[in-house]
Structures are given as structure tokens and as C-alpha cells.
PDB file of N, CA and C in Angstrom:
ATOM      1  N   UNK A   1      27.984  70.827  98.896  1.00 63.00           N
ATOM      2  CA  UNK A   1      29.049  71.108  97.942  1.00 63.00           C
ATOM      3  C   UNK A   1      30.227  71.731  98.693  1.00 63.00           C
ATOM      4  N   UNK A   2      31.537  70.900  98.620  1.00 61.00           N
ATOM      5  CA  UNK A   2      32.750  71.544  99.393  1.00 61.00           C
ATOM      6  C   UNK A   2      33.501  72.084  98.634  1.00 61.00           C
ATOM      7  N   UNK A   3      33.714  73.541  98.784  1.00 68.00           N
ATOM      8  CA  UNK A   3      33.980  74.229  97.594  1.00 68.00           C
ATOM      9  C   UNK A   3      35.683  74.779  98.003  1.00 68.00           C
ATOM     10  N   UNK A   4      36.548  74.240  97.177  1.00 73.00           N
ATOM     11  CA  UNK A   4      37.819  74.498  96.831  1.00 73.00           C
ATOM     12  C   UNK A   4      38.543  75.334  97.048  1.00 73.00           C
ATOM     13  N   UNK A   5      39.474  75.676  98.346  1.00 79.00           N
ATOM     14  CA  UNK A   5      40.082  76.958  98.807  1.00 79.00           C
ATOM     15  C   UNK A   5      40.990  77.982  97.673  1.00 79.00           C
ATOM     16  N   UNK A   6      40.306  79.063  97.666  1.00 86.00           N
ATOM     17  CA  UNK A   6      40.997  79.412  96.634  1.00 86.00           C
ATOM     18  C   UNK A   6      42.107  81.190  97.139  1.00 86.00           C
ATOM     19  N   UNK A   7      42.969  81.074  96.540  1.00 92.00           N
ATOM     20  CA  UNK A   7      44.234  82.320  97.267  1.00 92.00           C
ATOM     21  C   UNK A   7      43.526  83.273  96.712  1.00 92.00           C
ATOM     22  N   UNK A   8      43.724  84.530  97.297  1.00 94.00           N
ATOM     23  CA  UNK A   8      43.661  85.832  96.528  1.00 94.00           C
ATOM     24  C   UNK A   8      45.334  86.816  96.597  1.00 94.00           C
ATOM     25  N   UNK A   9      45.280  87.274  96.097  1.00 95.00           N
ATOM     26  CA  UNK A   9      46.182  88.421  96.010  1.00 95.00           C
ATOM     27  C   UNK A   9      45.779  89.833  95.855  1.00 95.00           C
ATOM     28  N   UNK A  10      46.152  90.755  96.881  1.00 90.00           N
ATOM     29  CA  UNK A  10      45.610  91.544  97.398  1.00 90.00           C
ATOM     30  C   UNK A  10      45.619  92.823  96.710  1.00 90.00           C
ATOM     31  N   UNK A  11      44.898  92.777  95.616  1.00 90.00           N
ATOM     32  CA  UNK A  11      45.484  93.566  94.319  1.00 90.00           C
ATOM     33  C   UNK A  11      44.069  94.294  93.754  1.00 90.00           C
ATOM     34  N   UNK A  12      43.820  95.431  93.198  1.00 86.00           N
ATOM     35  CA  UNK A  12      42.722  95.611  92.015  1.00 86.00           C
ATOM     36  C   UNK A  12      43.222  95.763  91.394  1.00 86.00           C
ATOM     37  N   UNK A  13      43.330  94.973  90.062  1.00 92.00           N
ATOM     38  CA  UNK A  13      43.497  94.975  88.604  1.00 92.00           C
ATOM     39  C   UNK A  13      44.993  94.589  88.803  1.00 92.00           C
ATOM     40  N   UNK A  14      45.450  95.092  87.850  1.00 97.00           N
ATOM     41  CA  UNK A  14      47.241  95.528  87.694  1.00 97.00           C
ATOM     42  C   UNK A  14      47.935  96.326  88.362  1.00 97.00           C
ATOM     43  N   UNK A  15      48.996  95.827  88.551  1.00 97.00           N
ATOM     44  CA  UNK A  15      49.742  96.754  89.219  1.00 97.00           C
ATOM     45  C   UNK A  15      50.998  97.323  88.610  1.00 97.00           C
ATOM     46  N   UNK A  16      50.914  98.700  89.182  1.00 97.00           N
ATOM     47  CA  UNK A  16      52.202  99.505  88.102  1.00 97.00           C
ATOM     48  C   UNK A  16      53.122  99.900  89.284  1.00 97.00           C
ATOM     49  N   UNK A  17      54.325  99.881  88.973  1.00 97.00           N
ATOM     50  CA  UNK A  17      55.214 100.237  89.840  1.00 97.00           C
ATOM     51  C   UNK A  17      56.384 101.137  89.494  1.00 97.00           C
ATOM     52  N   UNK A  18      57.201 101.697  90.078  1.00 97.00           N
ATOM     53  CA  UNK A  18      58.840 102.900  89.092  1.00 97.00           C
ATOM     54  C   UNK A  18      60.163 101.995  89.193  1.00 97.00           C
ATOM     55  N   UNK A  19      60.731 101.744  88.247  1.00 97.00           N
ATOM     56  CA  UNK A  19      62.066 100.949  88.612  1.00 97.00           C
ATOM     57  C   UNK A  19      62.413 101.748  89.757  1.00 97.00           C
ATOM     58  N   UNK A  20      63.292 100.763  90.334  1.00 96.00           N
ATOM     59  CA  UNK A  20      63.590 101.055  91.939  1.00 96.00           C
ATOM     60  C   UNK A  20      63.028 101.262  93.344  1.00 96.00           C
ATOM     61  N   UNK A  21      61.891 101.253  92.946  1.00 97.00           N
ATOM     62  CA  UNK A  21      61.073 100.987  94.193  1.00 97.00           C
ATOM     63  C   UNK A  21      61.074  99.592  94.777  1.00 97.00           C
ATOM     64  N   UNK A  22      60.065  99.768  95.473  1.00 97.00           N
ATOM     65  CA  UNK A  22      59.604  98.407  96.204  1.00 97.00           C
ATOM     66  C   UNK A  22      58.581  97.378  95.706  1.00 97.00           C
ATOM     67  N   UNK A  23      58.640  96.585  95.513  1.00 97.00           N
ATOM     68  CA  UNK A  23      57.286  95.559  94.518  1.00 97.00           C
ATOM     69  C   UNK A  23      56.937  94.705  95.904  1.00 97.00           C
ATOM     70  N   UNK A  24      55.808  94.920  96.550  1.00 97.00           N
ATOM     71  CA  UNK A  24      55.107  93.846  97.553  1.00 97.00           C
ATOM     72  C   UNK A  24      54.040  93.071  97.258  1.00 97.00           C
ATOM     73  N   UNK A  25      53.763  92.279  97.412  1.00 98.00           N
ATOM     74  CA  UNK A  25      52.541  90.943  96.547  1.00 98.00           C
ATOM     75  C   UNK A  25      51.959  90.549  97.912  1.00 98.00           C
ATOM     76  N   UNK A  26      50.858  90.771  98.668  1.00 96.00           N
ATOM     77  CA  UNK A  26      50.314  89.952  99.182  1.00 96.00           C
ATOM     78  C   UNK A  26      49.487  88.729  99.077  1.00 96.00           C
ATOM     79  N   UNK A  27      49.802  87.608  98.763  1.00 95.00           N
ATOM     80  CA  UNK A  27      48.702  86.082  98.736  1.00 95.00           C
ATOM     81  C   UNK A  27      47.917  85.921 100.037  1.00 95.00           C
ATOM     82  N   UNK A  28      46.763  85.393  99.723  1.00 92.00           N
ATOM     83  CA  UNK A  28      46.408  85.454 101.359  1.00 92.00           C
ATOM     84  C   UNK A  28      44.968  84.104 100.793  1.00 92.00           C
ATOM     85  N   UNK A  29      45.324  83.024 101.830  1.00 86.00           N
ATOM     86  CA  UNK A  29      44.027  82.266 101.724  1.00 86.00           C
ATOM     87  C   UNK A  29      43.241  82.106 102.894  1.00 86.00           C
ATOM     88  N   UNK A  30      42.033  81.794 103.127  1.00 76.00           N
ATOM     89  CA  UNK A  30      41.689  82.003 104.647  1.00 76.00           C
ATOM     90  C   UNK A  30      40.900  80.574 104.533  1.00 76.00           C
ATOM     91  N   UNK A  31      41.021  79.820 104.367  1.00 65.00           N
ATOM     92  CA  UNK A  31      40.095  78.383 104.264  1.00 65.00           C
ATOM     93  C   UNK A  31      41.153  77.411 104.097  1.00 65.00           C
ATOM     94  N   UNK A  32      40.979  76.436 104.417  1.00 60.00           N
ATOM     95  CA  UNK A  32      41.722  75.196 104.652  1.00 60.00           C
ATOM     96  C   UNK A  32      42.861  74.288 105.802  1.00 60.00           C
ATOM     97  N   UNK A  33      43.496  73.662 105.874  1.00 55.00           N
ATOM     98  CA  UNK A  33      44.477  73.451 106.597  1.00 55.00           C
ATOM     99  C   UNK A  33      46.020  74.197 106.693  1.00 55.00           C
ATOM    100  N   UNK A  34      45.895  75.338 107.169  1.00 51.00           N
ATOM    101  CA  UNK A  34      47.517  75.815 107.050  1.00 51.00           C
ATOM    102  C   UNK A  34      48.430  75.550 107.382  1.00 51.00           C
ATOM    103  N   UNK A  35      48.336  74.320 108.003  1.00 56.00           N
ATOM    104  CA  UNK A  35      49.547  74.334 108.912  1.00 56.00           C
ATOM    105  C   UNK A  35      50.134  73.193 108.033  1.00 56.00           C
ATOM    106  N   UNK A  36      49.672  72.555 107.061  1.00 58.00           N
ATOM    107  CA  UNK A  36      50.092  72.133 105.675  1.00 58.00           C
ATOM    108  C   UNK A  36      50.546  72.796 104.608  1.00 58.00           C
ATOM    109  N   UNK A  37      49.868  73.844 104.608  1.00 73.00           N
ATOM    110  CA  UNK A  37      49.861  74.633 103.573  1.00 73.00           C
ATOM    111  C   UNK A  37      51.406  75.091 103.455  1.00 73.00           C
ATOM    112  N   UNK A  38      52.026  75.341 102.199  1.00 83.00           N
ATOM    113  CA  UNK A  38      53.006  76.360 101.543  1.00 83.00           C
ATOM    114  C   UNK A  38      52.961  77.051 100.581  1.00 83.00           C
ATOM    115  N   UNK A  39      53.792  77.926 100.066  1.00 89.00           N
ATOM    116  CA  UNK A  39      53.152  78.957  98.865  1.00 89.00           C
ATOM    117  C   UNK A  39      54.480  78.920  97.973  1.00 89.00           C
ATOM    118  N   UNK A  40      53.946  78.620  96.915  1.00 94.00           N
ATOM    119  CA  UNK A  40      55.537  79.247  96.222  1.00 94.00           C
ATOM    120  C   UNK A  40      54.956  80.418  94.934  1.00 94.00           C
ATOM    121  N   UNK A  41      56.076  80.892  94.707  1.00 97.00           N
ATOM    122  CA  UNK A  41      55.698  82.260  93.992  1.00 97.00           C
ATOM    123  C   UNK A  41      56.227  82.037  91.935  1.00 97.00           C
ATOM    124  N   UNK A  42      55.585  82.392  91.228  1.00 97.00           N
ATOM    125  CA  UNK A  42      55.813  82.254  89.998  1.00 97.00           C
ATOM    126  C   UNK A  42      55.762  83.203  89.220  1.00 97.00           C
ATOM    127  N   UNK A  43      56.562  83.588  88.195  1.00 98.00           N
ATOM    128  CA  UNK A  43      56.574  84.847  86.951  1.00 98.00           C
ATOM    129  C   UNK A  43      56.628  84.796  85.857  1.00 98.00           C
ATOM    130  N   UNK A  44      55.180  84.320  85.208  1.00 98.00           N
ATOM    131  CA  UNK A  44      55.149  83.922  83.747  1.00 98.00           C
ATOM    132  C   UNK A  44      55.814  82.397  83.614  1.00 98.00           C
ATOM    133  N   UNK A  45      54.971  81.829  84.822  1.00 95.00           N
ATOM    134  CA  UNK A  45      54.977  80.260  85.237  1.00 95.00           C
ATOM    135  C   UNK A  45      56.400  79.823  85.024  1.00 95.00           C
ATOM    136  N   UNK A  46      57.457  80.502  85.882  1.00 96.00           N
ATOM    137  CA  UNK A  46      58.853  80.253  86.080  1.00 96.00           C
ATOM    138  C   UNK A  46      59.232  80.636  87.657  1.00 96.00           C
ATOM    139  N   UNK A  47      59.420  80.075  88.389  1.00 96.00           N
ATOM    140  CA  UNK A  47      59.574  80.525  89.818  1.00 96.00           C
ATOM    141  C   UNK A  47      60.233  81.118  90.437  1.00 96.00           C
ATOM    142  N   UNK A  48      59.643  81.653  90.841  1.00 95.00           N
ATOM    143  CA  UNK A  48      60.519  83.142  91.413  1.00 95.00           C
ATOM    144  C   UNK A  48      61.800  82.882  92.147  1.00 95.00           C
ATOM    145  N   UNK A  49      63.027  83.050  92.150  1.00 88.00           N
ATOM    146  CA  UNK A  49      64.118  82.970  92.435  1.00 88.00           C
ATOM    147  C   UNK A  49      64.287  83.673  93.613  1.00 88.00           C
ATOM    148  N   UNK A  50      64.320  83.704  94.905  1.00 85.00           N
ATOM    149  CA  UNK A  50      64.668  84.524  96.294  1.00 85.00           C
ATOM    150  C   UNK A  50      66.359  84.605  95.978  1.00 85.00           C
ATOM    151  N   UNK A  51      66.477  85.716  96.679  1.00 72.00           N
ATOM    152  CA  UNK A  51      68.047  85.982  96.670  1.00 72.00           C
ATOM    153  C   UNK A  51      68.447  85.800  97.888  1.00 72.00           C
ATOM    154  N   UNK A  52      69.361  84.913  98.040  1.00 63.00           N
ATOM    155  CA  UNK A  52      70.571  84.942  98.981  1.00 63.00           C
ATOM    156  C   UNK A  52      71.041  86.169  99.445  1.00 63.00           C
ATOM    157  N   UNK A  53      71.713  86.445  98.927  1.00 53.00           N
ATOM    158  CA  UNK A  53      73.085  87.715  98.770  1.00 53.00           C
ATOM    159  C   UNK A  53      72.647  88.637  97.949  1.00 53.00           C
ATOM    160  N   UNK A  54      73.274  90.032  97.293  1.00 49.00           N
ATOM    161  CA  UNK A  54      72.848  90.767  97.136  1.00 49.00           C
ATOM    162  C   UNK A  54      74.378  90.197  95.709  1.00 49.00           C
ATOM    163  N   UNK A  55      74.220  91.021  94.720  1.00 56.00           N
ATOM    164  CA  UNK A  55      75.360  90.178  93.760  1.00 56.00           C
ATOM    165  C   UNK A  55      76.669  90.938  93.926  1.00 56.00           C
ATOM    166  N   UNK A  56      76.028  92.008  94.306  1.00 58.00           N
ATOM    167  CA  UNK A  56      77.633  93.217  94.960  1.00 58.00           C
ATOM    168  C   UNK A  56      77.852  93.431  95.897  1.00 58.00           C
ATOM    169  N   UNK A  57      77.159  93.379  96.946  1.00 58.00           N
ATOM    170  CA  UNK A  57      77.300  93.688  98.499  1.00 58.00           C
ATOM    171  C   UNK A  57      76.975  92.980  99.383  1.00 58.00           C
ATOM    172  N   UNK A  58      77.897  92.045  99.876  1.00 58.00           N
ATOM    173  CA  UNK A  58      77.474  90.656 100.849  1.00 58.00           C
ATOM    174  C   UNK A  58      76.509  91.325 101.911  1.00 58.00           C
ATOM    175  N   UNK A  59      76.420  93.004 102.372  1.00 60.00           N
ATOM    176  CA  UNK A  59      76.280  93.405 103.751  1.00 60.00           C
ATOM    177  C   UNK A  59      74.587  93.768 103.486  1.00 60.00           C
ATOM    178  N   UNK A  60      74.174  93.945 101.855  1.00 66.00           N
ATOM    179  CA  UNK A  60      72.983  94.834 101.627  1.00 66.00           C
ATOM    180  C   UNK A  60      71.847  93.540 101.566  1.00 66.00           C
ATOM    181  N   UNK A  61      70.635  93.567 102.150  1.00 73.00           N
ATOM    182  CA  UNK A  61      69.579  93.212 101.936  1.00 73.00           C
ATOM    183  C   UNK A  61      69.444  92.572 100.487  1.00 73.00           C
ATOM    184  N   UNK A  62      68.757  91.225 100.890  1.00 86.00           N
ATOM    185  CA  UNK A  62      68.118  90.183  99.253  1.00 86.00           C
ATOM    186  C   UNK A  62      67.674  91.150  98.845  1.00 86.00           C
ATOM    187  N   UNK A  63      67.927  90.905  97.242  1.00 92.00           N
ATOM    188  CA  UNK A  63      66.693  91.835  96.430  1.00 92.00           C
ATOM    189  C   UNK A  63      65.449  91.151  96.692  1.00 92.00           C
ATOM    190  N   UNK A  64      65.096  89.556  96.238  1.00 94.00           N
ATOM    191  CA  UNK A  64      63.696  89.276  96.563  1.00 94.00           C
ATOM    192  C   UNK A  64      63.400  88.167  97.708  1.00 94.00           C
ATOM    193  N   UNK A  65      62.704  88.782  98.082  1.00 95.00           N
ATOM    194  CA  UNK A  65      62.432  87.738  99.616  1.00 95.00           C
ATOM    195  C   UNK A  65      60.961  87.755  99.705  1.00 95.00           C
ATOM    196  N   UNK A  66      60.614  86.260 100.551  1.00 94.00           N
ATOM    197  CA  UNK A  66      59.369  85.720 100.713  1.00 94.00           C
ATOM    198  C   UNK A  66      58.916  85.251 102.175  1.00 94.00           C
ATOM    199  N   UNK A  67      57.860  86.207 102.433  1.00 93.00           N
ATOM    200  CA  UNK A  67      57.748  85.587 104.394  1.00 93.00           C
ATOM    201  C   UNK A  67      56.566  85.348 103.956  1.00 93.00           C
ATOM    202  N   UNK A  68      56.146  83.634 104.592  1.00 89.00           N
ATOM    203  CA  UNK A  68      55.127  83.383 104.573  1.00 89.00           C
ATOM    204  C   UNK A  68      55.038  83.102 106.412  1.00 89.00           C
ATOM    205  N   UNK A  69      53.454  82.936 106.811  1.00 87.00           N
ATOM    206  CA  UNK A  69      52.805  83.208 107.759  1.00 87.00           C
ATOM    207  C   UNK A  69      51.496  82.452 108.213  1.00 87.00           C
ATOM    208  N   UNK A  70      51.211  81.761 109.186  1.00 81.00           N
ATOM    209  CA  UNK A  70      50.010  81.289 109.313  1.00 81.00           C
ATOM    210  C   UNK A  70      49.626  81.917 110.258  1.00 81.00           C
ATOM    211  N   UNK A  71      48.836  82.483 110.555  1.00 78.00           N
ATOM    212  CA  UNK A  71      47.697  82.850 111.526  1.00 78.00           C
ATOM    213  C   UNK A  71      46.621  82.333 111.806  1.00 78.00           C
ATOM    214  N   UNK A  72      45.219  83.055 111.275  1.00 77.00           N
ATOM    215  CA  UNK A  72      44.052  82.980 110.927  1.00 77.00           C
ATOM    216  C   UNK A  72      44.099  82.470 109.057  1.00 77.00           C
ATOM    217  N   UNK A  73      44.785  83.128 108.441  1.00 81.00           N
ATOM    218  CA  UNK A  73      44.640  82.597 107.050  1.00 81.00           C
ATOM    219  C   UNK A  73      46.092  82.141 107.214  1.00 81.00           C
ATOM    220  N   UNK A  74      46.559  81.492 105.996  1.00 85.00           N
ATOM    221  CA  UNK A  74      48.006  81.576 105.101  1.00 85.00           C
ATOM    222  C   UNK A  74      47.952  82.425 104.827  1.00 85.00           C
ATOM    223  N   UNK A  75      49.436  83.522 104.866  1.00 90.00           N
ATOM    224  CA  UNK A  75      49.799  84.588 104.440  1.00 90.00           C
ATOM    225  C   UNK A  75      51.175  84.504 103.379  1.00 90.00           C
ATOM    226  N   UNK A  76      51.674  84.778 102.415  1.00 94.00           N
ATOM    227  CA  UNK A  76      52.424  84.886 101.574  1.00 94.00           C
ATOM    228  C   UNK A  76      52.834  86.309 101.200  1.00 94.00           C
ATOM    229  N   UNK A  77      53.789  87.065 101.458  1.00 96.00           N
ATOM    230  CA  UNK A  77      54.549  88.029 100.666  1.00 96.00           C
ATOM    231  C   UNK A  77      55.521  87.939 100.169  1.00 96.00           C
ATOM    232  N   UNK A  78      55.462  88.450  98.803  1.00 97.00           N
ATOM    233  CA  UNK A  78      56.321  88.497  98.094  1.00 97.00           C
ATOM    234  C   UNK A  78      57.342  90.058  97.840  1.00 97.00           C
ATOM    235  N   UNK A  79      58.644  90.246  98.204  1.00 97.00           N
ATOM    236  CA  UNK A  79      58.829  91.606  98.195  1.00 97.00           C
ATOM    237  C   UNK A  79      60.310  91.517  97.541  1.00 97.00           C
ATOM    238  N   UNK A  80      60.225  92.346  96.108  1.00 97.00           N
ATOM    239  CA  UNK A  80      61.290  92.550  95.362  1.00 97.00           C
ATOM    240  C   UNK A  80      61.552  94.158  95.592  1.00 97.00           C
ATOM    241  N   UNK A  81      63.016  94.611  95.763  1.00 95.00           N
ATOM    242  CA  UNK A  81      63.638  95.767  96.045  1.00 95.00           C
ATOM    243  C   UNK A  81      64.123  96.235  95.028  1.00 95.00           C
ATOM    244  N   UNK A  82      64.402  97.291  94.377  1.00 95.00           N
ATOM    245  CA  UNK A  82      64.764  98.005  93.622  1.00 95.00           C
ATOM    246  C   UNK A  82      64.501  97.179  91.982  1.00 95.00           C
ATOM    247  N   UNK A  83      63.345  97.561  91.856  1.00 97.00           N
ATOM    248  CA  UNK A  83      62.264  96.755  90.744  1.00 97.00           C
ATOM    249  C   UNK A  83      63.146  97.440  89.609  1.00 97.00           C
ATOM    250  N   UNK A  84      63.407  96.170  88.789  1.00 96.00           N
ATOM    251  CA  UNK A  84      63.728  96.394  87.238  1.00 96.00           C
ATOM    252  C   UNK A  84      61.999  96.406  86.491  1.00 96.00           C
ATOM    253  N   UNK A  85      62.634  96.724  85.473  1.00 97.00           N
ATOM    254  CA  UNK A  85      61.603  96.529  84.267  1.00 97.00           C
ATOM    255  C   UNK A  85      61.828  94.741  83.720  1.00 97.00           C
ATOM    256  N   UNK A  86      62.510  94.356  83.993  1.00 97.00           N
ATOM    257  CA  UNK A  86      62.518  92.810  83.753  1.00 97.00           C
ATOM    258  C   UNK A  86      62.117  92.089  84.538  1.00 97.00           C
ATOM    259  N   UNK A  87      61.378  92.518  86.008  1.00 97.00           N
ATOM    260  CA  UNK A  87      60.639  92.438  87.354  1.00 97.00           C
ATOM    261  C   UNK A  87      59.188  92.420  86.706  1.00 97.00           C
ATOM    262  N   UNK A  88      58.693  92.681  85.624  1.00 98.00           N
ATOM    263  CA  UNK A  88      57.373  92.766  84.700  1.00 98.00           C
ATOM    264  C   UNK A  88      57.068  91.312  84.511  1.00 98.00           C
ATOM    265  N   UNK A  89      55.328  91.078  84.731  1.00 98.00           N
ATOM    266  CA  UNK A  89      55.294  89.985  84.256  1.00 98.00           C
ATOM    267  C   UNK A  89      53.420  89.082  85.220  1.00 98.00           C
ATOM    268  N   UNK A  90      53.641  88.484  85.011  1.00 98.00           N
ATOM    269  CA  UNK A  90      52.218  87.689  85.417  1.00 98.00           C
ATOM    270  C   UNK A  90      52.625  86.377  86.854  1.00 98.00           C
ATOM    271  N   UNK A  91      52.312  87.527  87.638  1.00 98.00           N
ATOM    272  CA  UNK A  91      52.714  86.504  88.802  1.00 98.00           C
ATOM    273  C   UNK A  91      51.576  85.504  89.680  1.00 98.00           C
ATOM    274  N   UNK A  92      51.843  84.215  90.141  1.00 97.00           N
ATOM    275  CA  UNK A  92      50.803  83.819  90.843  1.00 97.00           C
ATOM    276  C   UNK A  92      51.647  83.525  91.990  1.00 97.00           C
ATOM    277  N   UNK A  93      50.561  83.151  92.741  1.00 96.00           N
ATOM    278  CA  UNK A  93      50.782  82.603  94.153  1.00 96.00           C
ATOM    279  C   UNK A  93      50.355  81.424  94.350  1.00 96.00           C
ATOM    280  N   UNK A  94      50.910  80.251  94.423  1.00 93.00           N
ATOM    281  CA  UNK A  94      50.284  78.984  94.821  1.00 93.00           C
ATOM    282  C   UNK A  94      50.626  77.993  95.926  1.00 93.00           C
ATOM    283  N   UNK A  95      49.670  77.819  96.540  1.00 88.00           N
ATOM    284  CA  UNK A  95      49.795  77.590  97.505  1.00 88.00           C
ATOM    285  C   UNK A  95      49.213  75.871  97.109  1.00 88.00           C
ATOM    286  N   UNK A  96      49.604  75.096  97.959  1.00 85.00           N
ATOM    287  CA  UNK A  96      49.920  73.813  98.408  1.00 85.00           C
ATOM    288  C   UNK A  96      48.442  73.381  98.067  1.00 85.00           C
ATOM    289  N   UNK A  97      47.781  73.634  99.435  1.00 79.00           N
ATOM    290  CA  UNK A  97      46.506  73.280  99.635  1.00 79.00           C
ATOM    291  C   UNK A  97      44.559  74.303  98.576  1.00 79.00           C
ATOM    292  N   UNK A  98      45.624  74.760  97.767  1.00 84.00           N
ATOM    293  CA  UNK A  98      44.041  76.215  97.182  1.00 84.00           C
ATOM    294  C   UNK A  98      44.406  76.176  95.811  1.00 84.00           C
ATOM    295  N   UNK A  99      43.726  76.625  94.899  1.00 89.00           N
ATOM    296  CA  UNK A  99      43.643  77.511  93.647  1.00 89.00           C
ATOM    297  C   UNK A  99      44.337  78.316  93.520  1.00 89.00           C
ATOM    298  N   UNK A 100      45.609  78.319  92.375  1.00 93.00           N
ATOM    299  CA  UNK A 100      46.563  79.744  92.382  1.00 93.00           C
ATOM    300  C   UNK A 100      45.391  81.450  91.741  1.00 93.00           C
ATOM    301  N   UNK A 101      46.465  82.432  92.743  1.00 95.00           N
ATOM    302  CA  UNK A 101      46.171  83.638  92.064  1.00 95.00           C
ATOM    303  C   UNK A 101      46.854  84.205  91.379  1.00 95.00           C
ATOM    304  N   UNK A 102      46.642  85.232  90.605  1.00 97.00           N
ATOM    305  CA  UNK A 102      47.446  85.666  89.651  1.00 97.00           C
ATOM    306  C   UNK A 102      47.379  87.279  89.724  1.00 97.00           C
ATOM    307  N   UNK A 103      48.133  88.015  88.812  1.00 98.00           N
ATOM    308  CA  UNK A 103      48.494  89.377  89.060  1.00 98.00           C
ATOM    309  C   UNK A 103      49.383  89.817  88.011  1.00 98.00           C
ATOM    310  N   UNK A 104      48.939  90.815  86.987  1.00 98.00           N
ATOM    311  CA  UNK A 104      50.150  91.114  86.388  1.00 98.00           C
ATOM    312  C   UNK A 104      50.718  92.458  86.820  1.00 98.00           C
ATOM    313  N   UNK A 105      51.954  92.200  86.994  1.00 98.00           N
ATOM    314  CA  UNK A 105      52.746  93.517  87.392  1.00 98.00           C
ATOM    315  C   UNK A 105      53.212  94.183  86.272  1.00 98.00           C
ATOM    316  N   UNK A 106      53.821  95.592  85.837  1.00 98.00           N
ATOM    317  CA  UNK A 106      54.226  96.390  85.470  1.00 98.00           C
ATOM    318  C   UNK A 106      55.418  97.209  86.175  1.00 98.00           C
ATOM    319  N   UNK A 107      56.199  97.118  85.579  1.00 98.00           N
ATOM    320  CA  UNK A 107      57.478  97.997  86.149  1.00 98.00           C
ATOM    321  C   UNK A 107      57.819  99.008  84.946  1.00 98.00           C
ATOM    322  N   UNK A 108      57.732 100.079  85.373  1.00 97.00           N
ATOM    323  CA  UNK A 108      57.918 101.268  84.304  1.00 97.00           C
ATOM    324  C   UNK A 108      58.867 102.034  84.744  1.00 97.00           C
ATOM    325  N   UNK A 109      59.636 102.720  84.184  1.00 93.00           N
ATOM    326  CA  UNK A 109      60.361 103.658  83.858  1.00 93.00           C
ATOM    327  C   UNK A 109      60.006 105.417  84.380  1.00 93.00           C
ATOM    328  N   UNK A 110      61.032 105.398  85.459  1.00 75.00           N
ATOM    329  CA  UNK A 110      60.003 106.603  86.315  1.00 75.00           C
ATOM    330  C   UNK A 110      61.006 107.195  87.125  1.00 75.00           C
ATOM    331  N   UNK A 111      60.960 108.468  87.454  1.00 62.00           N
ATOM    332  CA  UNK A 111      61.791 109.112  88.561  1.00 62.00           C
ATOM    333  C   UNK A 111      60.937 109.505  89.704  1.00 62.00           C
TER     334      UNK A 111
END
């Protein structure tokens, strides 16, 4: 029986986070062909949008950016900067070649 590569995301349970912090998502699969493999990222099965530019400051860092990685596994991070509460939501990771994972985030209201 050849059993179906499947992603994880490097998570227990839910994750809660404070507006304005940092939101990091690790995907990570360790079985299959990677050097095929790609990952794209989703939020309440709508895809995550990477930023170019910053919408006010050509000079400041994307809010969300994605480095993926082959090594030993496929690696996927996902890293949104200064987390809204509209940053909330049910994210997966899917990758090309595996089974998506999933994750719901929380962005709360916090100093």
C-alpha cells in the first residue's frame, strides 16, 4: 500500500496571535518528489495574496511573504507582519505533490 504524501503544519491546535505581531506558518512535507513539488498558501480557500510593496512605504518590508525550500523535506513559510484581525481565518498549505494542511489562526486584539 503506497500511502499518499501528506503536509503538516507545524502547529498544536490553533493558533492565537496580537494584532501587530508576526504570524509565521510552517508547512513541511518530508515524502515525495520535491524538486516538483510547490506550495501555495490559502485563507478560507482564497489564496493568499504576497505583497509586493508595502501600500505606504516603497522602502518597508512586504507585509506577507512566502519562502519555500527543498532540502530533506519541502519546506513552506508563510510570514504575515503586523497581523490584522482580518489576518483571522483557516489556512492551508498545499502543496503540488501531498494532501493539504490546515490551521486556523486567530488574531486578537492585544497590547
Amino acid at each position: 500500500v503506497v500511502s499518499e504524501p501528506q503536509a503538516q503544519i507545524m502547529a498544536k491546535g490553533d493558533i492565537y496571535v496580537k494584532t501587530g505581531s508576526v504570524l509565521t506558518l510552517n508547512c513541511r512535507m518530508s515524502q515525495g518528489p520535491h524538486d516538483l513539488g510547490t506550495v501555495a498558501w490559502f485563507r478560507d480557500n482564497q489564496p493568499v495574496v504576497t505583497s509586493a510593496r508595502s501600500e505606504n512605504d516603497v522602502d518597508q518590508q512586504p507585509r506577507i511573504t512566502v519562502e519555500t525550500e527543498w532540502s530533506e523535506a519541502l519546506e513552506s513559510r508563510l510570514k504575515i507582519f503586523s497581523a490584522r484581525v482580518t489576518d483571522s481565518g483557516n489556512y492551508s498549505c498545499v502543496p503540488t505533490t501531498a494532501k493539504r494542511a490546515s490551521v486556523i489562526v486567530h488574531v486578537i486584539n492585544g497590547k
